Structures are given as structure tokens and as C-alpha cells.
């Protein structure tokens, strides 16, 4: 997206993490907290099932915003998020973003990640240099 | 009960992480990030990087080993059973590439109580082998029922 304008949408990102995604993300990130990879353990501590890593969902928010710069990893200068609802495997996640301000090559995007009725990430602010 | 805040300002020993091509690829694959600059040396160098470059959020991979011991420090005294990762910020400077040695320090910025919850805010700062700034992270952990 060249020269984004205030109010413009970031290309929507839709991802359905499969049953084993939390295991792959655990390996990639080094976070093996059993609430993410052990369904029985998760239920024992009162969760509906094993849940996604919050930083995985934040990773999807970063990926959605990188699309503004054709995926250039140098573009994202700052990303600030609040993690809210719990994400689960095998259900689609939708990441949407709206350009909040555009000052020369500096663009700030408001991003939200939802899964069904659950908001995973809110008040996400991404600052990009395009 | 007032929250124990003695540990505010505490800094922990630095950790060093060696960034590698296969680890970058593994992270990019988990997130479904297909840009060849994360997978292929030729594509990365053609785009102006020293080597295969990490996606920005790979920051969690090299900064977690620094913030982990800080969170588990008994002097900080967080109740893990009631803890959630409530917020996160990263501010990026120089990109991290394969071959880089990233040194990260962690510090406890603040402990505050709001509405019966404890907000513990840690900061990590990562620099590369040339001393160039790579990323600064702000980690907000929320403990219920304090």
C-alpha cells in the first residue's frame, strides 16, 4: 500500500492456527508454559483448553502491519499492544487495522485482533516508517 | 495489603543470544511469514541485510532469556498462579540478522496497584555486537487479587 491515508484499512489478515500451532510456536519462541501445549493441564487450571501464546497473537498483529511495507521488516518501528481475551487453536483469527495518523513517511495504525466474539489484542498501536 | 515495591529499579545480569538462520526460519514459519528475506541468504543480502534478517517480533526470542529471571526473582514476589501477560511494547532500531550477538539487560520499572490488581512493568534493552541499539521492550504483567 503506497502512501496510506488516515482512515484507510490495512489489508485484513485471517489465520486459523491449527491444533499443533502452539507447539510449533513454543519451540520457535522458547515459551513452553504448559497452559499453551498441554490441554489436560490447561483444563486442570480452569481454562477451556490449551490457549494460544499472547505473543503469537502480537506476532500476527506485527505481520498484518508489515503488509503496509510489503513485508519489509525494517518498517515497523514501534508496536504497543494490550492482550485481553484468550486465543485458542482451530478457530479463525482476524486482524484488522486502520491508519490513525500519517505524517510524511511515519504512519500510525490502530490494530485489533479478534477470534469469534473474543478480542485477543486491543488498543494495538503500530508505528511504521514507509 | 500493600504491594511490596522494594525491587523497583532492580537490574538483572545481561544475557547474550546468538541469532541463527534456522531459528529465524523456524520463527517465521510458525507465524506464516513468507518474505524470503527471513528464509534465504541471497534474498536477504539483495535487500541490503548482512544475512537472513529476523522478523521484528523475533525480539521475544532473544529478550525473553533476560526478562525470565527478573520475573521469577523472589525479591519481585509475583504470584504466578494469578498472573497474565497484559501488555507489551517493542521499539525497534537496528534489525537483528543471523550471526548477530544480542545482549539484553532487564530492569523492573514499576509496581503499581490498580483496582485490586498488581501491575508489574519490566523493561528490556537489547544491543548488538557493535553496540548498536536493536530493541527496547516494555513488559506489563498483571497479577489478580493482590
mmCIF file of C-alpha atoms in Angstrom:
data_model
loop_
_atom_site.group_PDB
_atom_site.id
_atom_site.type_symbol
_atom_site.label_atom_id
_atom_site.label_comp_id
_atom_site.label_asym_id
_atom_site.label_seq_id
_atom_site.Cartn_x
_atom_site.Cartn_y
_atom_site.Cartn_z
ATOM 1 C CA UNK A 1 0.000 0.000 0.000
ATOM 2 C CA UNK A 2 1.786 3.154 -1.133
ATOM 3 C CA UNK A 3 1.210 6.389 0.750
ATOM 4 C CA UNK A 4 -1.566 5.308 3.158
ATOM 5 C CA UNK A 5 -4.157 7.915 4.164
ATOM 6 C CA UNK A 6 -5.850 8.432 7.527
ATOM 7 C CA UNK A 7 -8.871 6.123 7.806
ATOM 8 C CA UNK A 8 -7.520 3.652 5.260
ATOM 9 C CA UNK A 9 -7.626 -0.049 6.187
ATOM 10 C CA UNK A 10 -4.600 -2.302 6.474
ATOM 11 C CA UNK A 11 -5.104 -5.475 4.375
ATOM 12 C CA UNK A 12 -7.092 -7.828 6.646
ATOM 13 C CA UNK A 13 -5.181 -10.868 7.905
ATOM 14 C CA UNK A 14 -7.112 -14.098 8.523
ATOM 15 C CA UNK A 15 -5.321 -17.064 10.087
ATOM 16 C CA UNK A 16 -6.645 -20.290 11.570
ATOM 17 C CA UNK A 17 -3.936 -21.705 13.866
ATOM 18 C CA UNK A 18 -4.074 -25.498 13.687
ATOM 19 C CA UNK A 19 -4.157 -27.845 16.663
ATOM 20 C CA UNK A 20 -0.345 -28.067 16.849
ATOM 21 C CA UNK A 21 0.452 -24.391 16.265
ATOM 22 C CA UNK A 22 1.010 -23.694 19.997
ATOM 23 C CA UNK A 23 3.630 -26.462 19.994
ATOM 24 C CA UNK A 24 5.428 -25.005 16.984
ATOM 25 C CA UNK A 25 5.273 -21.507 18.476
ATOM 26 C CA UNK A 26 6.552 -22.868 21.808
ATOM 27 C CA UNK A 27 9.547 -24.368 20.002
ATOM 28 C CA UNK A 28 10.161 -21.223 17.972
ATOM 29 C CA UNK A 29 9.860 -18.846 20.924
ATOM 30 C CA UNK A 30 11.157 -20.990 23.782
ATOM 31 C CA UNK A 31 7.967 -20.466 25.845
ATOM 32 C CA UNK A 32 6.873 -23.945 26.927
ATOM 33 C CA UNK A 33 4.355 -22.865 29.585
ATOM 34 C CA UNK A 34 2.057 -25.945 29.805
ATOM 35 C CA UNK A 35 -1.133 -23.845 29.542
ATOM 36 C CA UNK A 36 -0.211 -23.471 25.843
ATOM 37 C CA UNK A 37 0.773 -27.024 24.966
ATOM 38 C CA UNK A 38 -0.961 -29.349 27.431
ATOM 39 C CA UNK A 39 -4.730 -29.483 27.093
ATOM 40 C CA UNK A 40 -5.186 -31.521 30.301
ATOM 41 C CA UNK A 41 -3.037 -29.139 32.334
ATOM 42 C CA UNK A 42 -4.894 -26.126 30.924
ATOM 43 C CA UNK A 43 -8.268 -27.619 31.924
ATOM 44 C CA UNK A 44 -6.921 -28.501 35.370
ATOM 45 C CA UNK A 45 -6.126 -24.811 35.994
ATOM 46 C CA UNK A 46 -9.591 -23.725 34.858
ATOM 47 C CA UNK A 47 -9.024 -22.837 31.214
ATOM 48 C CA UNK A 48 -11.399 -24.077 28.484
ATOM 49 C CA UNK A 49 -8.482 -25.822 26.726
ATOM 50 C CA UNK A 50 -4.830 -25.111 25.879
ATOM 51 C CA UNK A 51 -4.595 -21.475 24.802
ATOM 52 C CA UNK A 52 -2.510 -19.558 22.261
ATOM 53 C CA UNK A 53 0.543 -17.572 23.366
ATOM 54 C CA UNK A 54 -0.332 -13.857 23.652
ATOM 55 C CA UNK A 55 2.944 -13.027 21.925
ATOM 56 C CA UNK A 56 1.910 -15.247 18.986
ATOM 57 C CA UNK A 57 -1.200 -13.090 18.537
ATOM 58 C CA UNK A 58 1.024 -9.996 18.821
ATOM 59 C CA UNK A 59 3.228 -11.566 16.135
ATOM 60 C CA UNK A 60 0.199 -11.757 13.835
ATOM 61 C CA UNK A 61 -0.524 -8.070 14.525
ATOM 62 C CA UNK A 62 3.085 -7.252 13.549
ATOM 63 C CA UNK A 63 2.715 -9.363 10.390
ATOM 64 C CA UNK A 64 -0.538 -7.604 9.394
ATOM 65 C CA UNK A 65 1.115 -4.205 9.766
ATOM 66 C CA UNK A 66 4.239 -5.268 7.860
ATOM 67 C CA UNK A 67 1.954 -5.734 4.839
ATOM 68 C CA UNK A 68 1.834 -1.919 4.589
ATOM 69 C CA UNK A 69 5.540 -2.066 3.706
ATOM 70 C CA UNK A 70 5.320 -5.218 1.535
ATOM 71 C CA UNK A 71 6.665 -7.209 4.477
ATOM 72 C CA UNK A 72 9.865 -5.155 4.918
ATOM 73 C CA UNK A 73 10.985 -5.941 8.500
ATOM 74 C CA UNK A 74 12.666 -2.502 8.775
ATOM 75 C CA UNK A 75 9.348 -0.643 8.533
ATOM 76 C CA UNK A 76 7.910 -1.432 11.975
ATOM 77 C CA UNK A 77 9.426 0.988 14.484
ATOM 78 C CA UNK A 78 7.113 0.506 17.458
ATOM 79 C CA UNK A 79 4.290 -1.848 18.401
ATOM 80 C CA UNK A 80 2.365 -1.478 21.617
ATOM 81 C CA UNK A 81 -0.495 -3.857 22.488
ATOM 82 C CA UNK A 82 -2.868 -4.821 25.262
ATOM 83 C CA UNK A 83 -3.599 -8.526 25.485
ATOM 84 C CA UNK A 84 -7.134 -9.310 26.536
ATOM 85 C CA UNK A 85 -9.164 -12.432 25.709
ATOM 86 C CA UNK A 86 -7.598 -15.865 25.431
ATOM 87 C CA UNK A 87 -6.993 -17.244 21.947
ATOM 88 C CA UNK A 88 -7.487 -20.911 21.158
ATOM 89 C CA UNK A 89 -6.273 -23.173 18.335
ATOM 90 C CA UNK A 90 -8.566 -24.286 15.492
ATOM 91 C CA UNK A 91 -10.578 -21.065 15.265
ATOM 92 C CA UNK A 92 -10.018 -18.238 12.817
ATOM 93 C CA UNK A 93 -8.242 -15.059 13.978
ATOM 94 C CA UNK A 94 -8.982 -11.827 12.143
ATOM 95 C CA UNK A 95 -6.543 -8.899 12.339
ATOM 96 C CA UNK A 96 -7.800 -5.532 11.127
ATOM 97 C CA UNK A 97 -6.130 -2.135 11.193
ATOM 98 C CA UNK A 98 -6.984 1.470 10.431
ATOM 99 C CA UNK A 99 -4.485 4.224 9.705
ATOM 100 C CA UNK A 100 -4.800 6.700 12.584
ATOM 101 C CA UNK A 101 -2.224 9.252 11.507
ATOM 102 C CA UNK A 102 0.109 9.737 8.565
ATOM 103 C CA UNK A 103 2.880 12.313 8.838
ATOM 104 C CA UNK A 104 5.262 12.139 5.907
ATOM 105 C CA UNK A 105 6.702 8.608 5.930
ATOM 106 C CA UNK A 106 5.579 7.949 9.561
ATOM 107 C CA UNK A 107 2.279 6.100 9.800
ATOM 108 C CA UNK A 108 0.434 5.044 12.958
ATOM 109 C CA UNK A 109 -2.055 2.192 12.681
ATOM 110 C CA UNK A 110 -4.718 1.127 15.193
ATOM 111 C CA UNK A 111 -4.934 -2.657 15.087
ATOM 112 C CA UNK A 112 -7.345 -5.196 16.601
ATOM 113 C CA UNK A 113 -7.132 -9.000 16.638
ATOM 114 C CA UNK A 114 -10.346 -10.932 17.246
ATOM 115 C CA UNK A 115 -11.337 -14.592 17.321
ATOM 116 C CA UNK A 116 -15.101 -15.140 17.111
ATOM 117 C CA UNK A 117 -16.611 -12.996 19.887
ATOM 118 C CA UNK A 118 -13.282 -12.691 21.713
ATOM 119 C CA UNK A 119 -10.947 -9.707 21.395
ATOM 120 C CA UNK A 120 -7.399 -11.050 21.672
ATOM 121 C CA UNK A 121 -5.491 -7.803 21.169
ATOM 122 C CA UNK A 122 -6.891 -4.335 21.551
ATOM 123 C CA UNK A 123 -5.522 -0.794 21.555
ATOM 124 C CA UNK A 124 -2.646 -2.024 19.437
ATOM 125 C CA UNK A 125 -0.693 0.880 18.044
ATOM 126 C CA UNK A 126 1.836 0.248 15.316
ATOM 127 C CA UNK A 127 4.213 2.961 14.154
ATOM 128 C CA UNK A 128 5.770 2.369 10.748
ATOM 129 C CA UNK A 129 8.304 4.184 8.642
ATOM 130 C CA UNK A 130 7.452 3.624 4.987
ATOM 131 C CA UNK B 1 -2.381 -5.412 51.704
ATOM 132 C CA UNK B 2 0.110 -3.007 50.216
ATOM 133 C CA UNK B 3 2.210 -4.402 47.386
ATOM 134 C CA UNK B 4 5.862 -4.968 48.064
ATOM 135 C CA UNK B 5 7.737 -2.497 45.841
ATOM 136 C CA UNK B 6 11.315 -2.762 47.171
ATOM 137 C CA UNK B 7 12.557 -4.344 43.953
ATOM 138 C CA UNK B 8 11.593 -1.380 41.733
ATOM 139 C CA UNK B 9 14.713 -0.201 39.907
ATOM 140 C CA UNK B 10 16.458 -3.558 40.234
ATOM 141 C CA UNK B 11 18.534 -4.646 37.233
ATOM 142 C CA UNK B 12 19.470 -8.204 36.343
ATOM 143 C CA UNK B 13 22.642 -9.558 34.688
ATOM 144 C CA UNK B 14 22.768 -9.261 30.904
ATOM 145 C CA UNK B 15 22.123 -12.286 28.689
ATOM 146 C CA UNK B 16 23.642 -12.818 25.252
ATOM 147 C CA UNK B 17 21.828 -14.543 22.394
ATOM 148 C CA UNK B 18 23.423 -15.722 19.151
ATOM 149 C CA UNK B 19 20.947 -15.200 16.276
ATOM 150 C CA UNK B 20 20.917 -18.046 13.739
ATOM 151 C CA UNK B 21 19.369 -18.666 10.321
ATOM 152 C CA UNK B 22 17.458 -21.807 11.228
ATOM 153 C CA UNK B 23 15.942 -20.203 14.336
ATOM 154 C CA UNK B 24 14.766 -17.214 12.298
ATOM 155 C CA UNK B 25 13.230 -19.600 9.750
ATOM 156 C CA UNK B 26 11.522 -21.610 12.491
ATOM 157 C CA UNK B 27 10.002 -18.427 13.968
ATOM 158 C CA UNK B 28 8.918 -17.096 10.549
ATOM 159 C CA UNK B 29 7.318 -20.457 9.711
ATOM 160 C CA UNK B 30 5.359 -20.551 12.990
ATOM 161 C CA UNK B 31 3.913 -17.129 12.143
ATOM 162 C CA UNK B 32 3.425 -17.926 8.454
ATOM 163 C CA UNK B 33 5.762 -15.103 7.389
ATOM 164 C CA UNK B 34 6.862 -15.940 3.863
ATOM 165 C CA UNK B 35 9.043 -12.954 2.873
ATOM 166 C CA UNK B 36 12.245 -14.610 1.536
ATOM 167 C CA UNK B 37 14.479 -12.157 3.464
ATOM 168 C CA UNK B 38 13.699 -14.326 6.538
ATOM 169 C CA UNK B 39 14.464 -17.634 4.777
ATOM 170 C CA UNK B 40 17.080 -17.140 2.105
ATOM 171 C CA UNK B 41 20.549 -15.544 2.399
ATOM 172 C CA UNK B 42 20.661 -14.377 -1.226
ATOM 173 C CA UNK B 43 17.271 -12.645 -0.925
ATOM 174 C CA UNK B 44 18.313 -11.044 2.362
ATOM 175 C CA UNK B 45 21.641 -9.690 1.096
ATOM 176 C CA UNK B 46 19.988 -8.450 -2.102
ATOM 177 C CA UNK B 47 17.578 -6.462 0.098
ATOM 178 C CA UNK B 48 20.537 -4.890 1.912
ATOM 179 C CA UNK B 49 20.821 -7.087 5.031
ATOM 180 C CA UNK B 50 24.061 -8.626 6.334
ATOM 181 C CA UNK B 51 22.425 -12.062 6.428
ATOM 182 C CA UNK B 52 18.957 -13.561 6.887
ATOM 183 C CA UNK B 53 17.014 -10.982 8.928
ATOM 184 C CA UNK B 54 14.663 -11.703 11.827
ATOM 185 C CA UNK B 55 11.028 -10.566 11.741
ATOM 186 C CA UNK B 56 10.559 -7.711 14.266
ATOM 187 C CA UNK B 57 8.680 -9.858 16.815
ATOM 188 C CA UNK B 58 11.611 -12.298 16.913
ATOM 189 C CA UNK B 59 12.607 -9.798 19.646
ATOM 190 C CA UNK B 60 10.754 -12.070 22.094
ATOM 191 C CA UNK B 61 13.174 -14.904 21.297
ATOM 192 C CA UNK B 62 16.348 -13.035 22.259
ATOM 193 C CA UNK B 63 14.919 -10.838 25.024
ATOM 194 C CA UNK B 64 12.903 -13.472 26.950
ATOM 195 C CA UNK B 65 16.016 -15.102 28.459
ATOM 196 C CA UNK B 66 16.796 -11.730 30.101
ATOM 197 C CA UNK B 67 13.314 -10.978 31.397
ATOM 198 C CA UNK B 68 12.568 -14.538 32.633
ATOM 199 C CA UNK B 69 14.889 -14.471 35.671
ATOM 200 C CA UNK B 70 13.611 -10.973 36.513
ATOM 201 C CA UNK B 71 10.007 -12.180 36.594
ATOM 202 C CA UNK B 72 10.865 -15.231 38.693
ATOM 203 C CA UNK B 73 13.021 -13.288 41.165
ATOM 204 C CA UNK B 74 11.604 -13.855 44.693
ATOM 205 C CA UNK B 75 12.510 -10.240 45.526
ATOM 206 C CA UNK B 76 9.915 -9.162 42.952
ATOM 207 C CA UNK B 77 7.462 -11.616 44.511
ATOM 208 C CA UNK B 78 4.891 -12.054 41.747
ATOM 209 C CA UNK B 79 2.182 -14.661 42.279
ATOM 210 C CA UNK B 80 2.453 -16.661 39.058
ATOM 211 C CA UNK B 81 -0.770 -18.586 39.561
ATOM 212 C CA UNK B 82 -2.693 -15.298 39.232
ATOM 213 C CA UNK B 83 -0.509 -13.638 36.588
ATOM 214 C CA UNK B 84 -1.350 -12.715 32.994
ATOM 215 C CA UNK B 85 0.741 -11.000 30.336
ATOM 216 C CA UNK B 86 -1.389 -7.871 29.949
ATOM 217 C CA UNK B 87 0.628 -5.615 27.684
ATOM 218 C CA UNK B 88 3.728 -5.451 25.568
ATOM 219 C CA UNK B 89 5.614 -2.830 23.637
ATOM 220 C CA UNK B 90 8.682 -3.032 21.454
ATOM 221 C CA UNK B 91 10.585 -0.148 19.883
ATOM 222 C CA UNK B 92 12.925 -1.269 17.122
ATOM 223 C CA UNK B 93 16.122 0.305 15.848
ATOM 224 C CA UNK B 94 18.779 -1.803 14.032
ATOM 225 C CA UNK B 95 17.333 -5.082 12.601
ATOM 226 C CA UNK B 96 18.613 -8.386 14.061
ATOM 227 C CA UNK B 97 20.327 -10.608 11.495
ATOM 228 C CA UNK B 98 21.744 -14.113 11.588
ATOM 229 C CA UNK B 99 25.240 -14.010 13.103
ATOM 230 C CA UNK B 100 24.398 -11.147 15.445
ATOM 231 C CA UNK B 101 25.150 -11.457 19.143
ATOM 232 C CA UNK B 102 22.432 -9.623 21.006
ATOM 233 C CA UNK B 103 22.976 -8.595 24.600
ATOM 234 C CA UNK B 104 19.867 -7.846 26.647
ATOM 235 C CA UNK B 105 19.503 -6.316 30.092
ATOM 236 C CA UNK B 106 16.322 -6.298 32.172
ATOM 237 C CA UNK B 107 15.098 -3.804 34.749
ATOM 238 C CA UNK B 108 11.989 -3.534 36.911
ATOM 239 C CA UNK B 109 10.472 -0.145 36.065
ATOM 240 C CA UNK B 110 7.430 -0.021 38.348
ATOM 241 C CA UNK B 111 4.942 -1.871 40.533
ATOM 242 C CA UNK B 112 1.520 -0.300 40.940
ATOM 243 C CA UNK B 113 -1.795 -1.387 42.336
ATOM 244 C CA UNK B 114 -4.955 -0.540 40.402
ATOM 245 C CA UNK B 115 -8.395 -1.952 41.193
ATOM 246 C CA UNK B 116 -7.100 -4.877 43.248
ATOM 247 C CA UNK B 117 -4.580 -5.855 40.586
ATOM 248 C CA UNK B 118 -0.812 -5.513 40.663
ATOM 249 C CA UNK B 119 0.822 -4.080 37.526
ATOM 250 C CA UNK B 120 4.481 -5.081 37.204
ATOM 251 C CA UNK B 121 6.329 -3.300 34.398
ATOM 252 C CA UNK B 122 9.721 -4.589 33.231
ATOM 253 C CA UNK B 123 11.980 -3.074 30.605
ATOM 254 C CA UNK B 124 14.471 -4.916 28.439
ATOM 255 C CA UNK B 125 17.087 -3.269 26.286
ATOM 256 C CA UNK B 126 18.923 -5.134 23.551
ATOM 257 C CA UNK B 127 22.072 -4.090 21.694
ATOM 258 C CA UNK B 128 24.096 -5.958 19.072
ATOM 259 C CA UNK B 129 27.790 -6.896 18.908
ATOM 260 C CA UNK B 130 28.654 -3.441 17.527
ATOM 261 C CA UNK B 131 26.909 -1.739 20.429
ATOM 262 C CA UNK B 132 24.073 -0.592 18.144
ATOM 263 C CA UNK B 133 20.611 -0.300 19.676
ATOM 264 C CA UNK B 134 18.340 -3.155 18.491
ATOM 265 C CA UNK B 135 15.146 -3.076 20.530
ATOM 266 C CA UNK B 136 13.653 -1.810 23.754
ATOM 267 C CA UNK B 137 10.827 -3.858 25.257
ATOM 268 C CA UNK B 138 8.248 -2.940 27.891
ATOM 269 C CA UNK B 139 6.544 -5.939 29.507
ATOM 270 C CA UNK B 140 3.409 -5.431 31.605
ATOM 271 C CA UNK B 141 2.405 -8.349 33.817
ATOM 272 C CA UNK B 142 -0.851 -8.193 35.727
ATOM 273 C CA UNK B 143 -1.421 -10.149 38.952
ATOM 274 C CA UNK B 144 -5.016 -10.536 40.114
ATOM 275 C CA UNK B 145 -6.138 -10.323 43.726
ATOM 276 C CA UNK B 146 -3.180 -8.513 45.315
#
